[in-house]
Amino acid sequence: MRTGMRELVLTDMERAGAFEDAERTFQMTEEAFRVFYDQTARPVWLYLARTTGDDRLADDLLQETYYRFLRSRTVFDSDDHRRHYLFRIATNLVRDEWRRTRTDAIDLGDVSSVPMATDDANVGDRALRRLDLTRALGRLKPRERTLLWLAYAQGFSHEEIASQLGLRTGSLKALLFRARRRLVTLLGNPPGGRS
Amino acid sequence: MTPHCAHEDDVVVAVLSRRWDAADEGLKQHAAGCEVCRDVVAVAGLLSADQERSRYEVRVPAAGQIWWRSAVRARLEAAHAATRPMTWFHGIAGACALGLAWALVSIAWPSIRTMISWLAAQTIGTDASVGDAASLITATVQRSLPLAFVVAACLVLAPVALYFVLTNDRG
């Protein structure tokens, strides 16, 4: 290891040595991690992408989520507990991102470039519906997006969602009701007037 | 007061398990007429369908890549943590060197002033003899030489220590 002017850089030998240390440093073996990752990576990425509205940011947050998970020393009772903890880390990272950028609305960029398959009505219809959903989610507040996704895409219980977001379980139903109402209203009244 | 429905949880379970079409007709009729359950069917259906469709299209990094990057980062953070005490040591050493140099200069200041006064008097011109002047110079140098050596060493070491402190400050 050499100490540069203001940063440490690992040599190739040290990088190779990092693998030997990894299973001692991390809370699971590489084999167990691969299985767990294959089961959870796509849902976690989707959650990050839908709540931040940024696929590239979701890539970065995905890496950070699993790094923090691997470094944690939490003992898990079950696979569900492990999965819940993983989503809790992801939720905290998304919240940190909101606070850092302090933006509520998602910038969808040039949505007119979304490809439309005009020779396949089903694919085109699905694309339109997904675009509407993406637009509507983008206009919700960050916490509303998170609530709805955790409850209805991931199927977490109210207790699990409340513990992830630091809310009281008793207030979840009211918050979910308001978030649902807003989403339904936005889906029924898209910008531009198209129904 | 927030509207609430006792059937909301049953509706959520049916939709998320993709059994809504096969659900009890009574429940489906209830949902059609209930503000709460109607929204649940709409929203839960959309989001769960989006999740289900998208997971087959989503491309995520390979597990090995995530593991490898995490391992390297953990090693890097451990290396940073290991060098942090040295950074503190360099900082303390630099501060001590500066303090020592200042203290020694303060102690030696009367001698230095005497020497300066003598040199000034000699430059302006006095009645002192050459012999007396040489003796005074010799005695002054002999007394001050160790002190001057220490002061000079500290003044040289202090910038070097500061250099290392500022160089390694980025932990």
Short mmCIF file of C-alpha atoms in Angstrom, two decimals:
data_model
loop_
_atom_site.label_atom_id
_atom_site.label_comp_id
_atom_site.label_asym_id
_atom_site.label_seq_id
_atom_site.Cartn_x
_atom_site.Cartn_y
_atom_site.Cartn_z
CA MET A 1 0.00 0.00 0.00
CA ARG A 2 1.34 3.38 -0.89
CA THR A 3 0.21 6.60 0.59
CA GLY A 4 -0.42 9.10 -2.16
CA MET A 5 -0.78 12.80 -1.77
CA ARG A 6 -4.33 12.68 -0.47
CA GLU A 7 -5.73 9.22 -1.01
CA LEU A 8 -4.91 5.60 -0.47
CA VAL A 9 -4.69 3.37 -3.50
CA LEU A 10 -4.59 -0.39 -3.29
CA THR A 11 -2.08 -2.30 -5.34
CA ASP A 12 -3.20 -5.31 -7.36
CA MET A 13 -1.84 -7.63 -4.69
CA GLU A 14 -3.83 -5.82 -2.04
CA ARG A 15 -6.99 -6.01 -4.14
CA ALA A 16 -6.47 -9.75 -4.47
CA GLY A 17 -5.95 -9.92 -0.71
CA ALA A 18 -9.22 -8.11 -0.22
CA PHE A 19 -11.06 -11.24 -1.34
CA GLU A 20 -9.41 -13.32 1.33
CA ASP A 21 -10.48 -10.83 3.96
CA ALA A 22 -13.99 -10.39 2.60
CA GLU A 23 -15.58 -13.46 4.07
CA ARG A 24 -14.09 -12.57 7.46
CA THR A 25 -15.24 -8.97 7.16
CA PHE A 26 -18.71 -9.59 5.76
CA GLN A 27 -21.66 -11.20 7.45
CA MET A 28 -22.09 -13.97 4.87
CA THR A 29 -20.02 -16.11 2.58
CA GLU A 30 -19.75 -15.26 -1.09
CA GLU A 31 -21.83 -18.28 -2.08
CA ALA A 32 -24.62 -17.35 0.31
CA PHE A 33 -24.45 -13.78 -0.90
CA ARG A 34 -24.87 -14.83 -4.53
CA VAL A 35 -28.05 -16.71 -3.69
CA PHE A 36 -29.42 -13.84 -1.64
CA TYR A 37 -28.47 -11.31 -4.29
CA ASP A 38 -30.15 -13.24 -7.08
CA GLN A 39 -33.36 -13.29 -5.05
CA THR A 40 -33.39 -9.65 -4.03
CA ALA A 41 -31.38 -7.51 -6.45
CA ARG A 42 -34.10 -6.83 -9.02
CA PRO A 43 -36.82 -5.90 -6.52
CA VAL A 44 -34.37 -3.65 -4.66
CA TRP A 45 -33.22 -1.97 -7.87
CA LEU A 46 -36.82 -1.43 -8.98
CA TYR A 47 -37.66 0.08 -5.60
CA LEU A 48 -34.69 2.44 -5.83
CA ALA A 49 -35.46 3.37 -9.43
CA ARG A 50 -39.16 4.02 -8.84
CA THR A 51 -38.66 6.07 -5.70
CA THR A 52 -35.76 8.16 -7.01
CA GLY A 53 -36.82 8.30 -10.64
CA ASP A 54 -33.20 7.88 -11.73
CA ASP A 55 -31.91 4.57 -13.08
CA ARG A 56 -28.26 5.54 -12.78
CA LEU A 57 -28.72 6.68 -9.22
CA ALA A 58 -30.46 3.38 -8.56
CA ASP A 59 -27.33 1.55 -9.79
CA ASP A 60 -25.15 3.49 -7.33
CA LEU A 61 -27.59 3.08 -4.47
CA LEU A 62 -27.86 -0.64 -5.20
CA GLN A 63 -24.12 -1.07 -4.68
CA GLU A 64 -24.23 1.03 -1.51
CA THR A 65 -27.20 -0.91 -0.16
CA TYR A 66 -25.51 -4.27 -0.50
CA TYR A 67 -22.22 -2.94 0.84
CA ARG A 68 -23.89 -1.68 4.00
CA PHE A 69 -25.80 -4.94 4.27
CA LEU A 70 -22.61 -6.99 4.01
CA ARG A 71 -20.84 -4.84 6.62
CA SER A 72 -23.66 -4.99 9.12
CA ARG A 73 -23.45 -7.37 12.07
CA THR A 74 -27.18 -7.86 12.46
CA VAL A 75 -28.31 -11.39 13.25
CA PHE A 76 -31.36 -12.38 11.22
CA ASP A 77 -34.17 -14.61 12.37
CA SER A 78 -35.40 -15.51 8.91
CA ASP A 79 -35.10 -14.74 5.22
CA ASP A 80 -37.97 -12.28 5.54
CA HIS A 81 -36.11 -10.47 8.30
CA ARG A 82 -33.01 -10.31 6.13
CA ARG A 83 -35.01 -8.97 3.18
CA HIS A 84 -36.76 -6.43 5.38
CA TYR A 85 -33.40 -5.20 6.68
CA LEU A 86 -32.10 -4.86 3.14
CA PHE A 87 -35.06 -2.70 2.14
CA ARG A 88 -34.60 -0.66 5.29
CA ILE A 89 -31.06 0.18 4.20
CA ALA A 90 -32.34 1.08 0.73
CA THR A 91 -35.06 3.29 2.22
CA ASN A 92 -32.52 5.15 4.36
CA LEU A 93 -30.34 5.76 1.33
CA VAL A 94 -33.29 7.09 -0.65
CA ARG A 95 -34.20 9.41 2.22
CA ASP A 96 -30.61 10.65 2.44
CA GLU A 97 -30.80 11.37 -1.28
CA TRP A 98 -34.02 13.38 -0.85
CA ARG A 99 -32.46 15.44 1.90
CA ARG A 100 -29.33 15.99 -0.14
CA THR A 101 -31.14 17.14 -3.28
CA ARG A 102 -34.20 18.55 -1.50
CA THR A 103 -36.39 17.92 -4.51
CA ASP A 104 -39.84 16.40 -4.41
CA ALA A 105 -40.65 16.10 -8.10
CA ILE A 106 -38.87 13.60 -10.29
CA ASP A 107 -37.40 14.97 -13.48
CA LEU A 108 -38.57 12.54 -16.12
CA GLY A 109 -36.46 14.07 -18.85
CA ASP A 110 -37.59 13.59 -22.41
CA VAL A 111 -40.48 11.18 -22.00
CA SER A 112 -41.46 11.70 -25.62
CA SER A 113 -38.55 9.47 -26.58
CA VAL A 114 -40.20 6.40 -25.02
CA PRO A 115 -40.51 3.92 -27.92
CA MET A 116 -44.04 3.02 -28.97
CA ALA A 117 -44.64 -0.22 -30.83
CA THR A 118 -47.39 0.86 -33.18
CA ASP A 119 -47.72 -2.54 -34.83
CA ASP A 120 -48.44 -4.28 -31.49
CA ALA A 121 -51.38 -2.74 -29.72
CA ASN A 122 -50.73 -4.64 -26.47
CA VAL A 123 -47.11 -3.57 -26.22
CA GLY A 124 -47.99 0.00 -27.08
CA ASP A 125 -50.81 0.03 -24.56
CA ARG A 126 -48.55 -1.37 -21.86
CA ALA A 127 -45.92 1.23 -22.65
CA LEU A 128 -48.48 3.99 -22.37
CA ARG A 129 -49.77 2.69 -19.08
CA ARG A 130 -46.25 2.39 -17.72
CA LEU A 131 -45.51 5.93 -18.85
CA ASP A 132 -48.64 7.18 -17.13
CA LEU A 133 -47.69 5.33 -13.96
CA THR A 134 -44.15 6.72 -14.07
CA ARG A 135 -45.43 10.24 -14.60
CA ALA A 136 -47.96 9.92 -11.82
CA LEU A 137 -45.39 8.47 -9.40
CA GLY A 138 -43.06 11.31 -10.26
CA ARG A 139 -45.62 13.83 -9.14
CA LEU A 140 -46.11 12.24 -5.74
CA LYS A 141 -44.10 13.24 -2.73
CA PRO A 142 -41.07 11.01 -2.04
CA ARG A 143 -42.62 9.49 1.07
CA GLU A 144 -45.83 8.74 -0.79
CA ARG A 145 -43.90 6.91 -3.52
CA THR A 146 -42.04 4.90 -0.91
CA LEU A 147 -45.19 4.04 1.03
CA LEU A 148 -47.07 2.85 -2.02
CA TRP A 149 -44.20 0.83 -3.42
CA LEU A 150 -43.39 -0.90 -0.15
CA ALA A 151 -47.05 -1.68 0.52
CA TYR A 152 -48.32 -2.70 -2.91
CA ALA A 153 -45.29 -3.72 -4.96
CA GLN A 154 -43.27 -5.40 -2.21
CA GLY A 155 -46.17 -6.43 0.00
CA PHE A 156 -44.63 -5.36 3.31
CA SER A 157 -46.91 -5.23 6.32
CA HIS A 158 -47.84 -1.94 7.97
CA GLU A 159 -45.55 -2.74 10.90
CA GLU A 160 -42.60 -3.37 8.61
CA ILE A 161 -43.22 -0.20 6.63
CA ALA A 162 -43.62 1.85 9.79
CA SER A 163 -40.32 0.57 11.20
CA GLN A 164 -38.52 1.28 7.93
CA LEU A 165 -39.79 4.83 7.68
CA GLY A 166 -39.76 5.69 11.36
CA LEU A 167 -43.53 6.16 11.51
CA ARG A 168 -46.19 4.99 13.92
CA THR A 169 -48.09 1.95 12.70
CA GLY A 170 -51.38 3.61 13.57
CA SER A 171 -50.76 6.43 11.11
CA LEU A 172 -49.91 4.13 8.20
CA LYS A 173 -53.47 3.51 7.04
CA ALA A 174 -54.22 7.22 6.83
CA LEU A 175 -50.98 7.95 4.99
CA LEU A 176 -51.58 5.10 2.56
CA PHE A 177 -55.13 6.24 1.95
CA ARG A 178 -53.99 9.75 1.06
CA ALA A 179 -51.17 8.46 -1.14
CA ARG A 180 -53.51 6.10 -2.98
CA ARG A 181 -56.05 8.87 -3.51
CA ARG A 182 -53.40 11.16 -4.96
CA LEU A 183 -52.07 8.48 -7.29
CA VAL A 184 -55.53 7.56 -8.52
CA THR A 185 -56.32 11.24 -9.10
CA LEU A 186 -53.08 11.74 -11.01
CA LEU A 187 -53.67 8.63 -13.13
CA GLY A 188 -57.10 9.88 -13.96
CA ASN A 189 -55.85 13.37 -14.85
CA PRO A 190 -52.52 13.08 -16.65
CA PRO A 191 -50.74 16.30 -17.76
CA GLY A 192 -51.72 17.27 -21.27
CA GLY A 193 -55.25 16.02 -20.81
CA ARG A 194 -54.82 12.57 -22.34
CA SER A 195 -57.00 9.99 -20.57
CA MET B 1 -61.48 11.15 9.74
CA THR B 2 -59.72 8.86 7.28
CA PRO B 3 -62.07 6.37 5.61
CA HIS B 4 -61.38 2.83 6.64
CA CYS B 5 -62.69 -0.51 5.44
CA ALA B 6 -62.54 -3.82 7.27
CA HIS B 7 -62.05 -5.67 3.96
CA GLU B 8 -59.01 -3.64 2.88
CA ASP B 9 -56.48 -6.23 4.03
CA ASP B 10 -58.35 -9.07 2.29
CA VAL B 11 -58.38 -7.09 -0.93
CA VAL B 12 -54.65 -6.37 -0.67
CA VAL B 13 -53.81 -10.03 -0.11
CA ALA B 14 -55.95 -11.13 -3.06
CA VAL B 15 -54.47 -8.57 -5.44
CA LEU B 16 -50.83 -9.10 -4.42
CA SER B 17 -51.14 -12.88 -4.67
CA ARG B 18 -52.60 -12.43 -8.17
CA ARG B 19 -55.84 -14.14 -7.18
CA TRP B 20 -58.13 -11.15 -7.54
CA ASP B 21 -59.85 -12.50 -10.63
CA ALA B 22 -60.61 -15.70 -8.75
CA ALA B 23 -61.58 -13.92 -5.53
CA ASP B 24 -64.91 -14.23 -3.83
CA GLU B 25 -67.65 -12.49 -5.83
CA GLY B 26 -68.93 -10.81 -2.70
CA LEU B 27 -65.55 -9.27 -2.08
CA LYS B 28 -65.30 -8.10 -5.67
CA GLN B 29 -68.75 -6.54 -5.55
CA HIS B 30 -67.89 -4.87 -2.28
CA ALA B 31 -64.66 -3.44 -3.77
CA ALA B 32 -66.55 -2.04 -6.74
CA GLY B 33 -68.71 0.02 -4.43
CA CYS B 34 -66.21 0.89 -1.70
CA GLU B 35 -64.05 4.01 -2.09
CA VAL B 36 -61.20 2.51 -0.07
CA CYS B 37 -61.14 -0.96 -1.65
CA ARG B 38 -61.64 0.37 -5.17
CA ASP B 39 -58.48 2.47 -4.83
CA VAL B 40 -56.60 -0.47 -3.33
CA VAL B 41 -57.49 -2.71 -6.28
CA ALA B 42 -56.44 -0.02 -8.76
CA VAL B 43 -53.18 1.01 -7.11
CA ALA B 44 -52.05 -2.38 -5.83
CA GLY B 45 -52.87 -3.94 -9.18
CA LEU B 46 -50.86 -1.35 -11.11
CA LEU B 47 -47.81 -1.36 -8.86
CA SER B 48 -47.60 -5.10 -8.41
CA ALA B 49 -48.03 -5.63 -12.15
CA ASP B 50 -45.32 -3.06 -12.85
CA GLN B 51 -43.03 -4.78 -10.38
CA GLU B 52 -43.71 -8.19 -11.90
CA ARG B 53 -43.19 -7.08 -15.51
CA SER B 54 -40.17 -4.92 -14.85
CA ARG B 55 -38.19 -7.46 -12.85
CA TYR B 56 -37.67 -9.50 -16.02
CA GLU B 57 -36.45 -6.45 -17.93
CA VAL B 58 -34.24 -5.01 -15.22
CA ARG B 59 -30.52 -5.53 -15.67
CA VAL B 60 -28.54 -5.45 -12.45
CA PRO B 61 -24.82 -5.93 -11.96
CA ALA B 62 -23.64 -9.48 -11.43
CA ALA B 63 -23.41 -10.69 -7.85
CA GLY B 64 -19.69 -11.20 -8.24
CA GLN B 65 -19.20 -7.60 -9.27
CA ILE B 66 -21.08 -6.31 -6.23
CA TRP B 67 -19.09 -8.64 -3.99
CA TRP B 68 -15.76 -7.66 -5.53
CA ARG B 69 -16.40 -3.92 -5.27
CA SER B 70 -17.55 -4.32 -1.69
CA ALA B 71 -14.45 -6.33 -0.77
CA VAL B 72 -12.10 -3.76 -2.27
CA ARG B 73 -13.91 -0.91 -0.59
CA ALA B 74 -13.81 -2.65 2.78
CA ARG B 75 -10.07 -3.16 2.37
CA LEU B 76 -9.58 0.49 1.44
CA GLU B 77 -11.55 1.71 4.44
CA ALA B 78 -9.53 -0.55 6.72
CA ALA B 79 -6.33 0.92 5.30
CA HIS B 80 -7.57 4.46 5.91
CA ALA B 81 -8.47 3.58 9.47
CA ALA B 82 -5.00 2.12 10.05
CA THR B 83 -3.20 5.28 8.92
CA ARG B 84 -5.32 7.64 10.97
CA PRO B 85 -3.16 7.34 14.15
CA MET B 86 -0.04 8.27 12.15
CA THR B 87 -1.76 11.40 10.91
CA TRP B 88 -2.56 12.39 14.47
CA PHE B 89 1.03 11.65 15.52
CA HIS B 90 2.42 13.87 12.79
CA GLY B 91 0.12 16.67 13.79
CA ILE B 92 1.06 16.44 17.46
CA ALA B 93 4.77 16.21 16.62
CA GLY B 94 4.55 19.31 14.45
CA ALA B 95 2.75 21.25 17.17
CA CYS B 96 5.32 20.17 19.76
CA ALA B 97 8.19 21.20 17.49
CA LEU B 98 6.68 24.63 17.00
CA GLY B 99 6.05 25.05 20.70
CA LEU B 100 9.54 23.94 21.63
CA ALA B 101 11.11 26.28 19.10
CA TRP B 102 9.09 29.20 20.46
CA ALA B 103 10.00 28.33 24.06
CA LEU B 104 13.71 28.05 23.28
CA VAL B 105 13.74 31.34 21.43
CA SER B 106 12.00 32.96 24.39
CA ILE B 107 14.58 31.56 26.83
CA ALA B 108 17.51 32.57 24.64
CA TRP B 109 16.15 36.01 23.83
CA PRO B 110 18.14 37.94 26.47
CA SER B 111 21.38 36.44 25.15
CA ILE B 112 20.32 37.20 21.62
CA ARG B 113 19.53 40.79 22.54
CA THR B 114 22.90 41.16 24.22
CA MET B 115 24.63 39.87 21.13
CA ILE B 116 22.66 42.16 18.88
CA SER B 117 23.41 45.16 21.08
CA TRP B 118 27.09 44.34 21.08
CA LEU B 119 27.13 43.95 17.32
CA ALA B 120 25.30 47.21 16.89
CA ALA B 121 27.73 48.98 19.18
CA GLN B 122 30.64 47.56 17.24
CA THR B 123 29.10 48.61 13.94
CA ILE B 124 28.52 52.16 15.15
CA GLY B 125 31.94 52.23 16.79
CA THR B 126 33.03 52.10 20.45
CA ASP B 127 36.14 52.47 22.53
CA ALA B 128 36.37 48.76 23.35
CA SER B 129 39.60 47.15 22.45
CA VAL B 130 39.91 44.41 19.89
CA GLY B 131 40.97 41.94 22.52
CA ASP B 132 37.96 42.64 24.69
CA ALA B 133 35.69 42.28 21.70
CA ALA B 134 37.19 38.96 20.68
CA SER B 135 36.84 37.58 24.19
CA LEU B 136 33.25 38.71 24.36
CA ILE B 137 32.46 37.14 21.01
CA THR B 138 34.10 33.87 21.94
CA ALA B 139 32.33 33.64 25.27
CA THR B 140 28.97 34.50 23.75
CA VAL B 141 29.33 31.94 21.00
CA GLN B 142 30.40 29.23 23.41
CA ARG B 143 27.42 29.87 25.67
CA SER B 144 24.90 30.11 22.86
CA LEU B 145 26.13 27.37 20.55
CA PRO B 146 24.14 24.44 22.00
CA LEU B 147 21.08 26.62 22.31
CA ALA B 148 21.44 27.89 18.80
CA PHE B 149 21.82 24.34 17.53
CA VAL B 150 18.59 23.23 19.21
CA VAL B 151 16.67 26.25 17.95
CA ALA B 152 17.94 25.70 14.42
CA ALA B 153 16.99 21.99 14.52
CA CYS B 154 13.44 22.80 15.66
CA LEU B 155 13.04 25.49 13.04
CA VAL B 156 14.09 23.00 10.37
CA LEU B 157 11.99 20.11 11.69
CA ALA B 158 8.80 22.09 12.21
CA PRO B 159 8.13 22.80 8.51
CA VAL B 160 8.94 19.17 7.65
CA ALA B 161 6.47 17.92 10.25
CA LEU B 162 3.84 20.36 9.01
CA TYR B 163 4.41 19.12 5.48
CA PHE B 164 3.65 15.53 6.48
CA VAL B 165 0.63 16.59 8.48
CA LEU B 166 -0.90 18.50 5.60
CA THR B 167 0.01 15.80 3.09
CA ASN B 168 -1.66 12.97 5.00
CA ASP B 169 -4.58 14.98 6.31
CA ARG B 170 -7.06 13.44 3.89
CA GLY B 171 -8.08 10.33 5.74
#
